[in-house]
Coordinates of C-alpha atoms in Angstrom, one line a residue:
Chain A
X773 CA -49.9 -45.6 59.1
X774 CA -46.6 -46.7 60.2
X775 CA -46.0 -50.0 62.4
X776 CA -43.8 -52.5 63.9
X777 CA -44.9 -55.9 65.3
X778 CA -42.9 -58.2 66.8
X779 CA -43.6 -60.9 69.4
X780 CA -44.8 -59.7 72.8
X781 CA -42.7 -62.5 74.9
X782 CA -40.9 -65.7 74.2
X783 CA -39.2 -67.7 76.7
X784 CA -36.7 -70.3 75.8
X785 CA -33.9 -72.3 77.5
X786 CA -30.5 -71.5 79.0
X787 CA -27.7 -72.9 76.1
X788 CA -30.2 -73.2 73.4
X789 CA -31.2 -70.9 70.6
X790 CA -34.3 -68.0 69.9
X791 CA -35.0 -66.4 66.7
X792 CA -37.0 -63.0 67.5
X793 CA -38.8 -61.9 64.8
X794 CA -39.7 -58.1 63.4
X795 CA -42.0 -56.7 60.6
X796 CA -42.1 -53.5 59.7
X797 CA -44.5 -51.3 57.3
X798 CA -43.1 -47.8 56.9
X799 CA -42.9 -45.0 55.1
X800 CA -39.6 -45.6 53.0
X801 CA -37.0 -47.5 54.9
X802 CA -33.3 -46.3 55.8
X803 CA -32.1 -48.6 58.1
X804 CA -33.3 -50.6 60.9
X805 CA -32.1 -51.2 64.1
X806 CA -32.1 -54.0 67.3
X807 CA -31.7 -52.5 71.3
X808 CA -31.9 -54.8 74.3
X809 CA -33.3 -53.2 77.0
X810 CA -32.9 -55.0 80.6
X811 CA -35.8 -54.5 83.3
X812 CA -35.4 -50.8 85.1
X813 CA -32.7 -49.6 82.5
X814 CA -31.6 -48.1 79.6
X815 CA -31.8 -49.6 75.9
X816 CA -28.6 -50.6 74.3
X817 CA -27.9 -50.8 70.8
X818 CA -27.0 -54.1 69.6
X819 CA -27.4 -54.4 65.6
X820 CA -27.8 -52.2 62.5
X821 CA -28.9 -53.7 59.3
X822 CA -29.5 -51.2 56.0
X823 CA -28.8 -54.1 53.3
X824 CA -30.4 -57.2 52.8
X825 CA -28.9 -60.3 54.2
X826 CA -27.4 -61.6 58.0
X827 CA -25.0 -59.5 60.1
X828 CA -23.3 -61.5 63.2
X829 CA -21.6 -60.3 66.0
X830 CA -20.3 -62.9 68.2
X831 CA -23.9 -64.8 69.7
X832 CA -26.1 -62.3 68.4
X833 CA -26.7 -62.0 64.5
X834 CA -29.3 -59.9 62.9
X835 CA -31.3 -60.7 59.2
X836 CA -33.3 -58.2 57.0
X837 CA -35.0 -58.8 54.3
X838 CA -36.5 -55.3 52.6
X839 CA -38.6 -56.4 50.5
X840 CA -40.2 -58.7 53.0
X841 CA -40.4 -56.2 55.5
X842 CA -39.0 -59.0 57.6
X843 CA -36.2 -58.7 60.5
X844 CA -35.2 -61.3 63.0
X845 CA -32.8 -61.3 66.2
X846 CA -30.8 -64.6 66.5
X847 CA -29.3 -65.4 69.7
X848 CA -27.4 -68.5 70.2
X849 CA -25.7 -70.2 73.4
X850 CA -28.7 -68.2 75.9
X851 CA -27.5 -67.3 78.9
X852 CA -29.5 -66.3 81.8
X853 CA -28.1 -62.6 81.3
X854 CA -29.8 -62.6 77.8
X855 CA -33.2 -62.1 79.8
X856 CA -34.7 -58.8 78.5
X857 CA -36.5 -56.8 76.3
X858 CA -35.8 -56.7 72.3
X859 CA -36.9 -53.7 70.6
X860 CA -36.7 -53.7 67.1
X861 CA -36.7 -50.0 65.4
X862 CA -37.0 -48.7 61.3
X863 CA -35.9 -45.5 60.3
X864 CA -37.9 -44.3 57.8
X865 CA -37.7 -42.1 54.7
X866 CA -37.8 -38.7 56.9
X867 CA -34.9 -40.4 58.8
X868 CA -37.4 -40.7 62.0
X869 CA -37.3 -43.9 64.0
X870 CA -40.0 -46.2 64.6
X871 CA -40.1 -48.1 67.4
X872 CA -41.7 -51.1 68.0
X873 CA -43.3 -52.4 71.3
X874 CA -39.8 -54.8 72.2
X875 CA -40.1 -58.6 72.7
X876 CA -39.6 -59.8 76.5
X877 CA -37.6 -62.9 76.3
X878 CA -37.5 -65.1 79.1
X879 CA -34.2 -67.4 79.7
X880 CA -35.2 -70.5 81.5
X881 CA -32.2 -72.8 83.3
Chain B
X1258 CA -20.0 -43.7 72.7
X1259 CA -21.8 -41.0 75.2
X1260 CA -22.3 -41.4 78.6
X1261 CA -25.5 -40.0 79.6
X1262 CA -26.0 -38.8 83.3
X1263 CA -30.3 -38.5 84.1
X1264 CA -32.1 -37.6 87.3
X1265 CA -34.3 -38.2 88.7
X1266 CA -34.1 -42.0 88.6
X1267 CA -37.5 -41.7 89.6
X1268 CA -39.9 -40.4 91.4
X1269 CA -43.7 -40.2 93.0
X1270 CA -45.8 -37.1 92.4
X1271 CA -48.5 -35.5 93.1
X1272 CA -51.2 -34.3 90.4
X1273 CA -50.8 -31.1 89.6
X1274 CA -47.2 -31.0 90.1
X1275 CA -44.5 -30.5 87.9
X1276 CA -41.5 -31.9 87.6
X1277 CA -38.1 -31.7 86.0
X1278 CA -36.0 -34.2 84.6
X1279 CA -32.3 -33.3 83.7
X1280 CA -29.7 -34.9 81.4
X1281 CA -25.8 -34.2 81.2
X1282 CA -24.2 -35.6 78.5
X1283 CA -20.1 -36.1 78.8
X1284 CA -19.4 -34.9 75.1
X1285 CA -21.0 -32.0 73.1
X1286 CA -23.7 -33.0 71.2
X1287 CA -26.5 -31.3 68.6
X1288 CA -29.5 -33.1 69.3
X1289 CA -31.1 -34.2 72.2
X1290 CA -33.9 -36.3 72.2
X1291 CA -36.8 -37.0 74.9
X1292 CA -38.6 -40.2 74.9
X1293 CA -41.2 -42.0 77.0
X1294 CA -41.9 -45.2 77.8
X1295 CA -45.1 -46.8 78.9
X1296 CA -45.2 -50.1 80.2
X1297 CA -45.4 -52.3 77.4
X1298 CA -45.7 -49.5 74.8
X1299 CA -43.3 -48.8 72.3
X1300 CA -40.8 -46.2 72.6
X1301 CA -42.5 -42.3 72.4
X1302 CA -40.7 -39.1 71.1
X1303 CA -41.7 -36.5 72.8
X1304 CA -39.6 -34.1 71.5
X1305 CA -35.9 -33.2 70.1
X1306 CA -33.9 -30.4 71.9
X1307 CA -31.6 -28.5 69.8
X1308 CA -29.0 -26.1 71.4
X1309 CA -29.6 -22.4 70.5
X1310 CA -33.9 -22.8 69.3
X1311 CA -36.7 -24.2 70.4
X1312 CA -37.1 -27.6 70.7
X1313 CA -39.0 -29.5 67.6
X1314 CA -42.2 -31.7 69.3
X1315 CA -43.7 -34.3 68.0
X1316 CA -47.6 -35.1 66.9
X1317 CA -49.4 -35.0 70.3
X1318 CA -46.8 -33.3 72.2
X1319 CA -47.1 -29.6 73.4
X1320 CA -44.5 -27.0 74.6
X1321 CA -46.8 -26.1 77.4
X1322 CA -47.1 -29.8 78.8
X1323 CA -43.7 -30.7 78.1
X1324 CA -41.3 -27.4 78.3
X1325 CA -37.8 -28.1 77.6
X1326 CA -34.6 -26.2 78.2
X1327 CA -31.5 -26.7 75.9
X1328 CA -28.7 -24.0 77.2
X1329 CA -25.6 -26.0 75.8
X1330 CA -24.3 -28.8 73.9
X1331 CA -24.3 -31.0 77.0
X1332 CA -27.3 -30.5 79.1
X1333 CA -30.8 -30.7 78.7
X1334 CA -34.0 -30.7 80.6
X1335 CA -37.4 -31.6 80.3
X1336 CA -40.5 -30.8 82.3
X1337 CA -43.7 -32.8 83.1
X1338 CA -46.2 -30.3 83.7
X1339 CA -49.3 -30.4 86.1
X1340 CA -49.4 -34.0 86.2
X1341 CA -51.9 -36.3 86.1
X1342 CA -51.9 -39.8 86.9
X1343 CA -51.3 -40.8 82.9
X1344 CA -48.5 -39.0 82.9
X1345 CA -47.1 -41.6 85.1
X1346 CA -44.2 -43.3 82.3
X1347 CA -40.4 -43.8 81.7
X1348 CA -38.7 -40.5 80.8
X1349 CA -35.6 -41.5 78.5
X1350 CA -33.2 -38.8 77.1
X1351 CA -31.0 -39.8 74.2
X1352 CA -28.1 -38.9 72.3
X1353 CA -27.2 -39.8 68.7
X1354 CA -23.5 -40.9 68.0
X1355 CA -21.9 -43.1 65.5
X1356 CA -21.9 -46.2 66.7
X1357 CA -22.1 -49.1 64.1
X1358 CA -19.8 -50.0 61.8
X1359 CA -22.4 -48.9 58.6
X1360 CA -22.0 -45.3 60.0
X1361 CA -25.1 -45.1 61.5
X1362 CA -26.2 -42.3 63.7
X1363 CA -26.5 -44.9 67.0
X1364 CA -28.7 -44.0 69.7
X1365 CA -27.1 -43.5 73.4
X1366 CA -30.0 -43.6 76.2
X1367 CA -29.7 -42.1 79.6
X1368 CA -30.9 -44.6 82.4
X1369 CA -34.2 -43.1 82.6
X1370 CA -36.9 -41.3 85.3
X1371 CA -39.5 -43.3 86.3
X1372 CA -42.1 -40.9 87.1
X1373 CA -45.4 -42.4 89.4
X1374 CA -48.9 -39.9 89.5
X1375 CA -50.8 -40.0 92.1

């Protein structure tokens, strides 16, 4: 079967810096992608990543590694309006997504 | 990107009900796509809306539970049908636009209906 695991909460401190982790085991892979989804709204996408190696975009950058099945989320200088969810999502061979469960992070002052 | 309009933003039911959830989009689009959330739970597809045929349901989804509408390239609804309490989830409707600089098809959520069973 198809699935995504990643981290069901993490909670780290205002200023500092959290690494949010994804693996993935799909059918074929085209693409995977990272939303942040705050409590009582709508996910938003934040990174795409089809080729190995680490995309940035300002405090968030995004890492894939293919043949590791491996994904992570960096996000550096936390504020307390980083507190949300992370969901991490593949799209597979058949170009459906897979979502995983999202990661809750918790910004403490 | 799209902006998505959705309403309900929620609402409580009662079982055996049913209700519909409707979704204007400000740009015309092919595909619609109908998600739910459980608390917790990954991200659902119910089903994809196209404009013009019937809408294409996922494993475990059925046209008679879930009934959807499609009459343009900017609105769509979906129907919860004689609800029960597990039923009770996040409705999300999406739209996919290019968003990211690789060209991929980006997806554009509405702000969801929170729907509560009793």
């Amino acid at each position: 079967g198809q699935n995504i695991d990643q981290p069901t909460e993490m909670t780290a401190t205002e200023g500092a810096i959290v690494q949010i982790n994804c693996t993935y085991q799909t059918s074929g892979f085209n693409g995977l992608f990272w939303y942040q989804q705050h409590a009582g709204e709508a996910p938003t996408f934040l990174s795409y990543n089809v080729l190995d190696g680490l995309e940035e975009k300002g405090r968030f950058s995004s890492f894939l590694s293919r043949s590791k099945g491996y994904s992570y989320l960096l996000l550096k200088e936390l504020q307390m309006k980083d507190s949300a969810s992370y969901l991490c999502a593949v799209t597979d061979s058949n170009y459906q997504l897979i979502w995983g469960a999202g990661t809750k992070l918790i910004i403490k002052p | 990107s799209a902006v998505i309009s959705q309403k309900p933003s929620r609402d409580i039911c009662q079982r055996g009900t049913s209700l519909t959830i409707q979704c204007q989009v400000d740009s015309q689009v092919t595909m619609m796509f109908w998600y739910r959330q459980q608390p917790g739970q990954s991200l659902t597809l119910i089903a994809t809306a196209n404009q013009g045929s019937e809408a294409t349901y996922e494993s475990g989804f059925v046209i008679d539970k879930f009934p959807i509408s499609r009459p343009n390239l900017t609105f769509s609804t979906l129907t919860v049908s004689n609800m029960s309490p597990e039923d009770s989830s996040i409705y999300l409707c999406s739209v996919a636009t290019g968003g990211s600089s690789s060209g991929a098809n980006v997806l554009t959520f509405g702000a969801g209906s929170r729907l509560t069973v009793l």
